[in-house]
Every structure is written in structure tokens, then in C-alpha cells.
Amino acid sequence: MRGSATTLTFTTLLCLEVLPKPSIWADPGTLVTQGSPVTIWCQGSLLADVYHLHRERGSVYWEAKAPQGSRNKAWFHFEYASSSDAGQYQCAYQSRNCLSEHSDPLPLVITGMHRKPSLSARPGASVPQGEDVTLQCHSEVQSDTFHLSKEGSLTAPQHLHLQNPAPPIQANFTLRAVTSAHSGTYRCYSSHSTAPHLLSIPSDPLELQVSGAPDSISPPQNKSDSKSDYTVQNLIRMGLAALVLLLPGVLLCQAWHDCRGARDVAQS
């Protein structure tokens, strides 16, 4: 349903109560392929009556009544996402005559708008731990902004803005002193700053592998430690030698004691 921002502003003037800010998210995510479905969720209060979804830089908003079974959230479904759906979204909810604060902005980015770039790694896709690697995103389409994303990462994609958009164009993303955390599947996109929420088809995936830890150099051995080691070894050798010399004497003493005992028995 469409309405005007004036109606919402007038409603807030009638209310003195401050309602908590709702949260907003997109399912399956904020990066959506053109023509694919996406659902934007707004979570507010159990006392909510109506939820509003608003796209920035426009006077159009969507309205949804709070579901009876779960009044604390509502959804706005886009069956086939298109370039006209791209942009920043915010939501709010209404309870009686009160309107909540707007949520934090949610960027909805549509991909698949032009040809995919290529992604390569220099010096290669297999890198020793601790070394630097550069991921190069190359495009044949006029672009001035490039985006690098890692599959499964919770951090936002990296962005690079270039001054000259004339193709062919290349953006270099340098990962310094890589660790095992950098291993994974990467993709890059290209776009133009005039339409920041419209991205290209993603590049083919690039699998980055970070191999073993760098060779460790053992510290030089302390001379005093070496001397103490030699002393201990000499003591062990001396102890073993004494044991070897003592053992025959013990055996001879035992034999003499046995013979004397037998003689005393014979005399008695």
C-alpha cells in the first residue's frame, strides 16, 4: 500500500510516548540477484498495530498490518527483485496513535546488472602464511567502484573507488600478512558510483589457500646452558662407570659369604 510521508509525520505529533527503534533485516540477505525473491523483515513490539517500510530518497512506503500470531514483527516480500527495488530501506511501526523511531538503514543491493568481471590472485591463489597477496578484479565494462566479498564472512565487503572508469579497468585488493583466516572463496563485483546499489554479475569464485606457518628459527643456545648440559652428561657417565666397577665386588662378596656359611654347617 502506498501513502505519503505527511500522514506519518502528523501521526507522530499526536503522540507523546517514545517507542523503541525496530530492527530490520533481509532474507536471504542484502545481496540479491536480479529476478530473485527477497523478504525484508521489521521487528518491533507486541503492541504494534501496523508496520511501515520506507525506501530512502522517495515518498513511497509500504504498509503491513501486524500478524495476529506474531505482532512483534512483519514482512515485506518482493517476488522478483529488480533495479527499481535497490536502495536503502528503513522501517517503523505504529502502536495506537504512536509511531516508533525509524530503524537503522538497510542497503538492498541488486546484482546481475551487467557483465561479470574476472578475479585473479598475484602471485598466486596458494600463499604461505605471513605473505601478502593481491586479488585483482578486472572489468571490461565502464565502472568506477569494485567490491570484494568473501563467502560466509560476517564482515562487510571491501570497496575500492577508482578515478578513471574507462574500460578495461582493474582494482587491486591487497591482503597483507595473510593467516588461515584469509583462506576461503572470494568473488568480486563492479558498479558505478551513480548507482551504488546496482552491481554486476559476480565474478567466478576464487579459492584462496593459505599454507603452513613460516619456518621458525630456533634461538642460539646459551653457552652457560651448554656447559651445564655437558656437566650433567659427565656425571651420568661417571655414575654408570662406578656401578660397573662395584658390581663384580658385590658378586665376589656374595660368593665368599655363601662358601663360609656352607663350611660352618659342615663343621657343626
PDB file of C-alpha atoms in Angstrom:
ATOM      1  CA  MET A   1       0.000   0.000   0.000  1.00  0.00           C
ATOM      2  CA  ARG A   2       1.276   3.466  -0.828  1.00  0.00           C
ATOM      3  CA  GLY A   3       0.857   6.588   1.269  1.00  0.00           C
ATOM      4  CA  SER A   4       2.507   9.900   1.946  1.00  0.00           C
ATOM      5  CA  ALA A   5       5.206  10.795   4.440  1.00  0.00           C
ATOM      6  CA  THR A   6       2.981  13.690   5.609  1.00  0.00           C
ATOM      7  CA  THR A   7       0.461  11.267   7.141  1.00  0.00           C
ATOM      8  CA  LEU A   8       3.162   9.541   9.188  1.00  0.00           C
ATOM      9  CA  THR A   9       4.652  12.837  10.401  1.00  0.00           C
ATOM     10  CA  PHE A  10       1.236  14.126  11.533  1.00  0.00           C
ATOM     11  CA  THR A  11       0.649  10.882  13.470  1.00  0.00           C
ATOM     12  CA  THR A  12       3.823  11.354  15.478  1.00  0.00           C
ATOM     13  CA  LEU A  13       2.718  14.826  16.542  1.00  0.00           C
ATOM     14  CA  LEU A  14      -0.311  13.348  18.317  1.00  0.00           C
ATOM     15  CA  CYS A  15       1.816  11.048  20.492  1.00  0.00           C
ATOM     16  CA  LEU A  16       3.986  11.860  23.484  1.00  0.00           C
ATOM     17  CA  GLU A  17       5.180   8.280  24.043  1.00  0.00           C
ATOM     18  CA  VAL A  18       8.587   7.260  22.687  1.00  0.00           C
ATOM     19  CA  LEU A  19       8.567   3.783  21.167  1.00  0.00           C
ATOM     20  CA  PRO A  20      11.780   1.756  20.841  1.00  0.00           C
ATOM     21  CA  LYS A  21      13.517   1.610  17.481  1.00  0.00           C
ATOM     22  CA  PRO A  22      12.720  -1.569  15.484  1.00  0.00           C
ATOM     23  CA  SER A  23      15.304  -3.832  13.834  1.00  0.00           C
ATOM     24  CA  ILE A  24      15.375  -4.601  10.118  1.00  0.00           C
ATOM     25  CA  TRP A  25      16.965  -7.376   8.050  1.00  0.00           C
ATOM     26  CA  ALA A  26      16.657  -9.089   4.683  1.00  0.00           C
ATOM     27  CA  ASP A  27      16.179 -12.792   3.960  1.00  0.00           C
ATOM     28  CA  PRO A  28      18.160 -14.456   2.385  1.00  0.00           C
ATOM     29  CA  GLY A  29      20.422 -11.378   2.517  1.00  0.00           C
ATOM     30  CA  THR A  30      21.036  -7.837   1.336  1.00  0.00           C
ATOM     31  CA  LEU A  31      22.860  -9.008  -1.816  1.00  0.00           C
ATOM     32  CA  VAL A  32      20.126 -10.196  -4.196  1.00  0.00           C
ATOM     33  CA  THR A  33      20.373 -11.491  -7.762  1.00  0.00           C
ATOM     34  CA  GLN A  34      18.123  -9.703 -10.220  1.00  0.00           C
ATOM     35  CA  GLY A  35      14.829 -11.609 -10.608  1.00  0.00           C
ATOM     36  CA  SER A  36      15.216 -13.493  -7.304  1.00  0.00           C
ATOM     37  CA  PRO A  37      12.840 -13.190  -4.311  1.00  0.00           C
ATOM     38  CA  VAL A  38      13.764 -11.291  -1.162  1.00  0.00           C
ATOM     39  CA  THR A  39      11.868 -10.590   2.059  1.00  0.00           C
ATOM     40  CA  ILE A  40      12.517  -7.585   4.282  1.00  0.00           C
ATOM     41  CA  TRP A  41      11.606  -8.132   7.951  1.00  0.00           C
ATOM     42  CA  CYS A  42      10.815  -5.468  10.542  1.00  0.00           C
ATOM     43  CA  GLN A  43      10.732  -6.415  14.229  1.00  0.00           C
ATOM     44  CA  GLY A  44       9.148  -4.009  16.693  1.00  0.00           C
ATOM     45  CA  SER A  45       6.760  -4.540  19.601  1.00  0.00           C
ATOM     46  CA  LEU A  46       4.000  -6.950  20.632  1.00  0.00           C
ATOM     47  CA  LEU A  47       1.799  -3.855  20.904  1.00  0.00           C
ATOM     48  CA  ALA A  48       2.357  -2.894  17.248  1.00  0.00           C
ATOM     49  CA  ASP A  49      -0.680  -2.433  15.016  1.00  0.00           C
ATOM     50  CA  VAL A  50       0.906  -1.533  11.690  1.00  0.00           C
ATOM     51  CA  TYR A  51       4.406  -1.704  10.211  1.00  0.00           C
ATOM     52  CA  HIS A  52       5.773   0.718   7.615  1.00  0.00           C
ATOM     53  CA  LEU A  53       8.653   0.179   5.176  1.00  0.00           C
ATOM     54  CA  HIS A  54      10.213   3.196   3.517  1.00  0.00           C
ATOM     55  CA  ARG A  55      12.844   3.470   0.804  1.00  0.00           C
ATOM     56  CA  GLU A  56      15.140   6.481   1.114  1.00  0.00           C
ATOM     57  CA  ARG A  57      15.032   9.247  -1.491  1.00  0.00           C
ATOM     58  CA  GLY A  58      11.367   8.680  -2.231  1.00  0.00           C
ATOM     59  CA  SER A  59       7.941   9.440  -0.793  1.00  0.00           C
ATOM     60  CA  VAL A  60       6.643   5.889  -1.354  1.00  0.00           C
ATOM     61  CA  TYR A  61       6.275   3.483   1.546  1.00  0.00           C
ATOM     62  CA  TRP A  62       4.721   0.070   2.130  1.00  0.00           C
ATOM     63  CA  GLU A  63       2.356  -0.764   4.936  1.00  0.00           C
ATOM     64  CA  ALA A  64       1.611  -4.124   6.576  1.00  0.00           C
ATOM     65  CA  LYS A  65      -0.755  -4.929   9.450  1.00  0.00           C
ATOM     66  CA  ALA A  66       0.826  -6.748  12.363  1.00  0.00           C
ATOM     67  CA  PRO A  67       0.064 -10.500  12.096  1.00  0.00           C
ATOM     68  CA  GLN A  68      -2.230 -11.835  14.814  1.00  0.00           C
ATOM     69  CA  GLY A  69       0.108 -14.668  15.776  1.00  0.00           C
ATOM     70  CA  SER A  70       3.306 -12.594  15.968  1.00  0.00           C
ATOM     71  CA  ARG A  71       2.580  -8.905  16.341  1.00  0.00           C
ATOM     72  CA  ASN A  72       6.190  -8.073  17.140  1.00  0.00           C
ATOM     73  CA  LYS A  73       7.311  -8.414  13.500  1.00  0.00           C
ATOM     74  CA  ALA A  74       6.059  -8.157   9.930  1.00  0.00           C
ATOM     75  CA  TRP A  75       7.477  -8.890   6.495  1.00  0.00           C
ATOM     76  CA  PHE A  76       7.515  -7.215   3.094  1.00  0.00           C
ATOM     77  CA  HIS A  77       8.032  -9.654   0.233  1.00  0.00           C
ATOM     78  CA  PHE A  78       9.477  -8.844  -3.205  1.00  0.00           C
ATOM     79  CA  GLU A  79       8.842 -11.779  -5.535  1.00  0.00           C
ATOM     80  CA  TYR A  80      11.171 -10.638  -8.329  1.00  0.00           C
ATOM     81  CA  ALA A  81      13.790  -8.131  -7.205  1.00  0.00           C
ATOM     82  CA  SER A  82      14.664  -5.569  -9.880  1.00  0.00           C
ATOM     83  CA  SER A  83      16.797  -2.464 -10.264  1.00  0.00           C
ATOM     84  CA  SER A  84      13.872  -0.316  -9.082  1.00  0.00           C
ATOM     85  CA  ASP A  85      13.906  -2.152  -5.728  1.00  0.00           C
ATOM     86  CA  ALA A  86      17.561  -1.358  -4.997  1.00  0.00           C
ATOM     87  CA  GLY A  87      18.351   1.236  -2.347  1.00  0.00           C
ATOM     88  CA  GLN A  88      18.373   1.981   1.382  1.00  0.00           C
ATOM     89  CA  TYR A  89      15.355   0.870   3.425  1.00  0.00           C
ATOM     90  CA  GLN A  90      14.121   1.779   6.888  1.00  0.00           C
ATOM     91  CA  CYS A  91      11.094   0.560   8.798  1.00  0.00           C
ATOM     92  CA  ALA A  92       8.927   1.771  11.673  1.00  0.00           C
ATOM     93  CA  TYR A  93       5.826   0.545  13.492  1.00  0.00           C
ATOM     94  CA  GLN A  94       2.685   2.182  14.809  1.00  0.00           C
ATOM     95  CA  SER A  95       1.033   1.423  18.137  1.00  0.00           C
ATOM     96  CA  ARG A  96      -2.305   3.166  18.670  1.00  0.00           C
ATOM     97  CA  ASN A  97      -1.521   6.817  17.795  1.00  0.00           C
ATOM     98  CA  CYS A  98       2.231   6.498  18.320  1.00  0.00           C
ATOM     99  CA  LEU A  99       4.900   5.943  15.677  1.00  0.00           C
ATOM    100  CA  SER A 100       8.256   4.437  16.586  1.00  0.00           C
ATOM    101  CA  GLU A 101      11.664   5.683  15.614  1.00  0.00           C
ATOM    102  CA  HIS A 102      12.929   4.532  12.247  1.00  0.00           C
ATOM    103  CA  SER A 103      15.197   1.505  12.143  1.00  0.00           C
ATOM    104  CA  ASP A 104      18.813   1.658  11.072  1.00  0.00           C
ATOM    105  CA  PRO A 105      19.142   1.807   7.266  1.00  0.00           C
ATOM    106  CA  LEU A 106      19.293  -1.500   5.364  1.00  0.00           C
ATOM    107  CA  PRO A 107      21.041  -1.476   1.962  1.00  0.00           C
ATOM    108  CA  LEU A 108      19.362  -3.716  -0.633  1.00  0.00           C
ATOM    109  CA  VAL A 109      21.857  -4.400  -3.426  1.00  0.00           C
ATOM    110  CA  ILE A 110      20.771  -5.967  -6.730  1.00  0.00           C
ATOM    111  CA  THR A 111      23.390  -7.922  -8.689  1.00  0.00           C
ATOM    112  CA  GLY A 112      23.432  -9.101 -12.293  1.00  0.00           C
ATOM    113  CA  MET A 113      23.068  -5.693 -13.926  1.00  0.00           C
ATOM    114  CA  HIS A 114      25.992  -6.066 -16.354  1.00  0.00           C
ATOM    115  CA  ARG A 115      28.772  -8.444 -17.418  1.00  0.00           C
ATOM    116  CA  LYS A 116      30.837 -10.137 -14.741  1.00  0.00           C
ATOM    117  CA  PRO A 117      34.444  -9.115 -14.035  1.00  0.00           C
ATOM    118  CA  SER A 118      37.297 -11.589 -13.660  1.00  0.00           C
ATOM    119  CA  LEU A 119      39.161 -12.252 -10.412  1.00  0.00           C
ATOM    120  CA  SER A 120      42.755 -13.461 -10.110  1.00  0.00           C
ATOM    121  CA  ALA A 121      45.441 -13.649  -7.422  1.00  0.00           C
ATOM    122  CA  ARG A 122      49.046 -12.432  -7.557  1.00  0.00           C
ATOM    123  CA  PRO A 123      51.471 -14.090  -7.036  1.00  0.00           C
ATOM    124  CA  GLY A 124      49.002 -17.000  -6.859  1.00  0.00           C
ATOM    125  CA  ALA A 125      45.977 -18.484  -5.124  1.00  0.00           C
ATOM    126  CA  SER A 126      48.159 -20.566  -2.788  1.00  0.00           C
ATOM    127  CA  VAL A 127      50.070 -18.303  -0.388  1.00  0.00           C
ATOM    128  CA  PRO A 128      52.393 -19.063   2.543  1.00  0.00           C
ATOM    129  CA  GLN A 129      51.207 -17.710   5.863  1.00  0.00           C
ATOM    130  CA  GLY A 130      52.582 -14.252   6.637  1.00  0.00           C
ATOM    131  CA  GLU A 131      52.986 -13.233   2.992  1.00  0.00           C
ATOM    132  CA  ASP A 132      50.989 -10.610   1.043  1.00  0.00           C
ATOM    133  CA  VAL A 133      48.603 -11.463  -1.789  1.00  0.00           C
ATOM    134  CA  THR A 134      46.778  -9.154  -4.214  1.00  0.00           C
ATOM    135  CA  LEU A 135      43.346 -10.052  -5.566  1.00  0.00           C
ATOM    136  CA  GLN A 136      42.852  -8.349  -8.927  1.00  0.00           C
ATOM    137  CA  CYS A 137      39.332  -7.592 -10.169  1.00  0.00           C
ATOM    138  CA  HIS A 138      39.323  -6.831 -13.912  1.00  0.00           C
ATOM    139  CA  SER A 139      36.319  -5.417 -15.792  1.00  0.00           C
ATOM    140  CA  GLU A 140      35.628  -4.715 -19.472  1.00  0.00           C
ATOM    141  CA  VAL A 141      32.589  -2.583 -18.567  1.00  0.00           C
ATOM    142  CA  GLN A 142      32.711   1.094 -17.611  1.00  0.00           C
ATOM    143  CA  SER A 143      32.944   1.050 -13.803  1.00  0.00           C
ATOM    144  CA  ASP A 144      34.499   3.135 -11.072  1.00  0.00           C
ATOM    145  CA  THR A 145      33.733   1.058  -7.975  1.00  0.00           C
ATOM    146  CA  PHE A 146      34.723  -2.525  -7.180  1.00  0.00           C
ATOM    147  CA  HIS A 147      33.569  -4.797  -4.377  1.00  0.00           C
ATOM    148  CA  LEU A 148      35.326  -7.857  -2.943  1.00  0.00           C
ATOM    149  CA  SER A 149      33.336 -10.321  -0.836  1.00  0.00           C
ATOM    150  CA  LYS A 150      34.319 -13.499   0.969  1.00  0.00           C
ATOM    151  CA  GLU A 151      31.840 -16.363   1.122  1.00  0.00           C
ATOM    152  CA  GLY A 152      30.461 -16.935   4.635  1.00  0.00           C
ATOM    153  CA  SER A 153      32.139 -13.849   6.098  1.00  0.00           C
ATOM    154  CA  LEU A 154      30.211 -11.702   8.570  1.00  0.00           C
ATOM    155  CA  THR A 155      32.232  -8.604   7.704  1.00  0.00           C
ATOM    156  CA  ALA A 156      31.097  -6.177   5.016  1.00  0.00           C
ATOM    157  CA  PRO A 157      32.640  -6.478   1.528  1.00  0.00           C
ATOM    158  CA  GLN A 158      35.697  -4.378   0.734  1.00  0.00           C
ATOM    159  CA  HIS A 159      35.196  -1.455  -1.675  1.00  0.00           C
ATOM    160  CA  LEU A 160      37.591   0.393  -3.969  1.00  0.00           C
ATOM    161  CA  HIS A 161      36.740   3.569  -5.868  1.00  0.00           C
ATOM    162  CA  LEU A 162      38.857   4.386  -8.934  1.00  0.00           C
ATOM    163  CA  GLN A 163      39.176   7.749 -10.646  1.00  0.00           C
ATOM    164  CA  ASN A 164      39.208   6.556 -14.262  1.00  0.00           C
ATOM    165  CA  PRO A 165      36.146   4.416 -15.156  1.00  0.00           C
ATOM    166  CA  ALA A 166      37.155   3.767 -18.780  1.00  0.00           C
ATOM    167  CA  PRO A 167      37.463   0.050 -19.601  1.00  0.00           C
ATOM    168  CA  PRO A 168      39.452  -2.086 -19.379  1.00  0.00           C
ATOM    169  CA  ILE A 169      39.880  -1.310 -15.696  1.00  0.00           C
ATOM    170  CA  GLN A 170      41.373  -3.186 -12.763  1.00  0.00           C
ATOM    171  CA  ALA A 171      41.108  -2.873  -8.988  1.00  0.00           C
ATOM    172  CA  ASN A 172      43.756  -4.359  -6.692  1.00  0.00           C
ATOM    173  CA  PHE A 173      42.734  -5.616  -3.250  1.00  0.00           C
ATOM    174  CA  THR A 174      45.878  -6.366  -1.215  1.00  0.00           C
ATOM    175  CA  LEU A 175      45.633  -8.732   1.750  1.00  0.00           C
ATOM    176  CA  ARG A 176      48.678  -8.235   3.956  1.00  0.00           C
ATOM    177  CA  ALA A 177      50.378 -10.812   6.187  1.00  0.00           C
ATOM    178  CA  VAL A 178      47.734 -13.438   5.458  1.00  0.00           C
ATOM    179  CA  THR A 179      46.730 -16.041   8.028  1.00  0.00           C
ATOM    180  CA  SER A 180      44.466 -19.082   7.912  1.00  0.00           C
ATOM    181  CA  ALA A 181      41.531 -16.691   8.496  1.00  0.00           C
ATOM    182  CA  HIS A 182      42.061 -15.343   4.955  1.00  0.00           C
ATOM    183  CA  SER A 183      41.525 -18.770   3.372  1.00  0.00           C
ATOM    184  CA  GLY A 184      38.197 -19.118   1.581  1.00  0.00           C
ATOM    185  CA  THR A 185      36.178 -18.358  -1.541  1.00  0.00           C
ATOM    186  CA  TYR A 186      36.237 -14.811  -2.921  1.00  0.00           C
ATOM    187  CA  ARG A 187      34.159 -13.040  -5.583  1.00  0.00           C
ATOM    188  CA  CYS A 188      34.253  -9.506  -6.923  1.00  0.00           C
ATOM    189  CA  TYR A 189      31.676  -7.157  -8.466  1.00  0.00           C
ATOM    190  CA  SER A 190      31.856  -3.903 -10.396  1.00  0.00           C
ATOM    191  CA  SER A 191      29.477  -0.948 -10.270  1.00  0.00           C
ATOM    192  CA  HIS A 192      29.252   2.775 -10.942  1.00  0.00           C
ATOM    193  CA  SER A 193      29.113   5.428  -8.230  1.00  0.00           C
ATOM    194  CA  THR A 194      25.964   6.914  -9.806  1.00  0.00           C
ATOM    195  CA  ALA A 195      24.113   3.666  -8.982  1.00  0.00           C
ATOM    196  CA  PRO A 196      25.892   2.218  -5.894  1.00  0.00           C
ATOM    197  CA  HIS A 197      23.187  -0.410  -5.220  1.00  0.00           C
ATOM    198  CA  LEU A 198      23.323  -1.928  -8.737  1.00  0.00           C
ATOM    199  CA  LEU A 199      26.174  -4.409  -9.158  1.00  0.00           C
ATOM    200  CA  SER A 200      27.451  -6.595 -11.951  1.00  0.00           C
ATOM    201  CA  ILE A 201      27.153 -10.348 -12.190  1.00  0.00           C
ATOM    202  CA  PRO A 202      29.637 -11.776  -9.645  1.00  0.00           C
ATOM    203  CA  SER A 203      32.993 -12.994 -10.915  1.00  0.00           C
ATOM    204  CA  ASP A 204      33.770 -16.675 -10.970  1.00  0.00           C
ATOM    205  CA  PRO A 205      34.797 -17.837  -7.479  1.00  0.00           C
ATOM    206  CA  LEU A 206      38.463 -17.743  -6.486  1.00  0.00           C
ATOM    207  CA  GLU A 207      39.637 -20.193  -3.822  1.00  0.00           C
ATOM    208  CA  LEU A 208      42.432 -18.700  -1.716  1.00  0.00           C
ATOM    209  CA  GLN A 209      44.545 -21.174   0.255  1.00  0.00           C
ATOM    210  CA  VAL A 210      46.963 -20.094   2.975  1.00  0.00           C
ATOM    211  CA  SER A 211      49.559 -22.797   3.583  1.00  0.00           C
ATOM    212  CA  GLY A 212      51.519 -23.598   6.801  1.00  0.00           C
ATOM    213  CA  ALA A 213      53.207 -21.292   9.253  1.00  0.00           C
ATOM    214  CA  PRO A 214      56.545 -19.673   8.300  1.00  0.00           C
ATOM    215  CA  ASP A 215      59.683 -21.590   9.263  1.00  0.00           C
ATOM    216  CA  SER A 216      60.640 -20.820  12.803  1.00  0.00           C
ATOM    217  CA  ILE A 217      64.303 -20.026  13.549  1.00  0.00           C
ATOM    218  CA  SER A 218      65.495 -21.502  16.829  1.00  0.00           C
ATOM    219  CA  PRO A 219      67.307 -19.024  19.071  1.00  0.00           C
ATOM    220  CA  PRO A 220      71.075 -19.505  19.594  1.00  0.00           C
ATOM    221  CA  GLN A 221      71.884 -21.711  22.534  1.00  0.00           C
ATOM    222  CA  ASN A 222      73.343 -20.013  25.606  1.00  0.00           C
ATOM    223  CA  LYS A 223      76.925 -21.033  26.403  1.00  0.00           C
ATOM    224  CA  SER A 224      76.175 -21.446  30.094  1.00  0.00           C
ATOM    225  CA  ASP A 225      73.343 -23.814  29.197  1.00  0.00           C
ATOM    226  CA  SER A 226      75.736 -25.836  27.022  1.00  0.00           C
ATOM    227  CA  LYS A 227      78.257 -26.114  29.880  1.00  0.00           C
ATOM    228  CA  SER A 228      75.599 -27.262  32.315  1.00  0.00           C
ATOM    229  CA  ASP A 229      74.441 -29.872  29.786  1.00  0.00           C
ATOM    230  CA  TYR A 230      77.988 -31.215  29.459  1.00  0.00           C
ATOM    231  CA  THR A 231      78.368 -31.372  33.273  1.00  0.00           C
ATOM    232  CA  VAL A 232      75.190 -33.399  33.668  1.00  0.00           C
ATOM    233  CA  GLN A 233      76.271 -35.798  30.917  1.00  0.00           C
ATOM    234  CA  ASN A 234      79.685 -36.322  32.578  1.00  0.00           C
ATOM    235  CA  LEU A 235      78.064 -37.043  35.961  1.00  0.00           C
ATOM    236  CA  ILE A 236      75.828 -39.651  34.353  1.00  0.00           C
ATOM    237  CA  ARG A 237      78.825 -41.329  32.698  1.00  0.00           C
ATOM    238  CA  MET A 238      80.800 -41.366  35.981  1.00  0.00           C
ATOM    239  CA  GLY A 239      77.845 -42.887  37.817  1.00  0.00           C
ATOM    240  CA  LEU A 240      77.500 -45.675  35.267  1.00  0.00           C
ATOM    241  CA  ALA A 241      81.261 -46.415  35.429  1.00  0.00           C
ATOM    242  CA  ALA A 242      81.164 -46.650  39.226  1.00  0.00           C
ATOM    243  CA  LEU A 243      78.228 -49.037  39.010  1.00  0.00           C
ATOM    244  CA  VAL A 244      80.108 -51.275  36.559  1.00  0.00           C
ATOM    245  CA  LEU A 245      83.172 -51.391  38.874  1.00  0.00           C
ATOM    246  CA  LEU A 246      81.107 -52.022  42.015  1.00  0.00           C
ATOM    247  CA  LEU A 247      79.042 -54.883  40.602  1.00  0.00           C
ATOM    248  CA  PRO A 248      81.886 -57.543  40.472  1.00  0.00           C
ATOM    249  CA  GLY A 249      82.867 -56.746  44.064  1.00  0.00           C
ATOM    250  CA  VAL A 250      79.299 -57.283  45.214  1.00  0.00           C
ATOM    251  CA  LEU A 251      79.196 -60.638  43.404  1.00  0.00           C
ATOM    252  CA  LEU A 252      82.535 -61.779  44.940  1.00  0.00           C
ATOM    253  CA  CYS A 253      81.405 -60.783  48.438  1.00  0.00           C
ATOM    254  CA  GLN A 254      78.159 -62.691  47.984  1.00  0.00           C
ATOM    255  CA  ALA A 255      80.065 -65.836  46.815  1.00  0.00           C
ATOM    256  CA  TRP A 256      82.511 -65.658  49.804  1.00  0.00           C
ATOM    257  CA  HIS A 257      79.598 -65.323  52.229  1.00  0.00           C
ATOM    258  CA  ASP A 258      77.887 -68.373  50.713  1.00  0.00           C
ATOM    259  CA  CYS A 259      81.071 -70.519  50.956  1.00  0.00           C
ATOM    260  CA  ARG A 260      81.688 -69.574  54.581  1.00  0.00           C
ATOM    261  CA  GLY A 261      78.165 -70.440  55.501  1.00  0.00           C
ATOM    262  CA  ALA A 262      78.469 -73.900  53.914  1.00  0.00           C
ATOM    263  CA  ARG A 263      81.799 -74.584  55.778  1.00  0.00           C
ATOM    264  CA  ASP A 264      80.305 -73.659  59.138  1.00  0.00           C
ATOM    265  CA  VAL A 265      77.429 -76.061  58.560  1.00  0.00           C
ATOM    266  CA  ALA A 266      79.838 -78.927  57.690  1.00  0.00           C
ATOM    267  CA  GLN A 267      81.961 -78.394  60.885  1.00  0.00           C
ATOM    268  CA  SER A 268      78.910 -78.412  63.126  1.00  0.00           C
TER     269      SER A 268
END
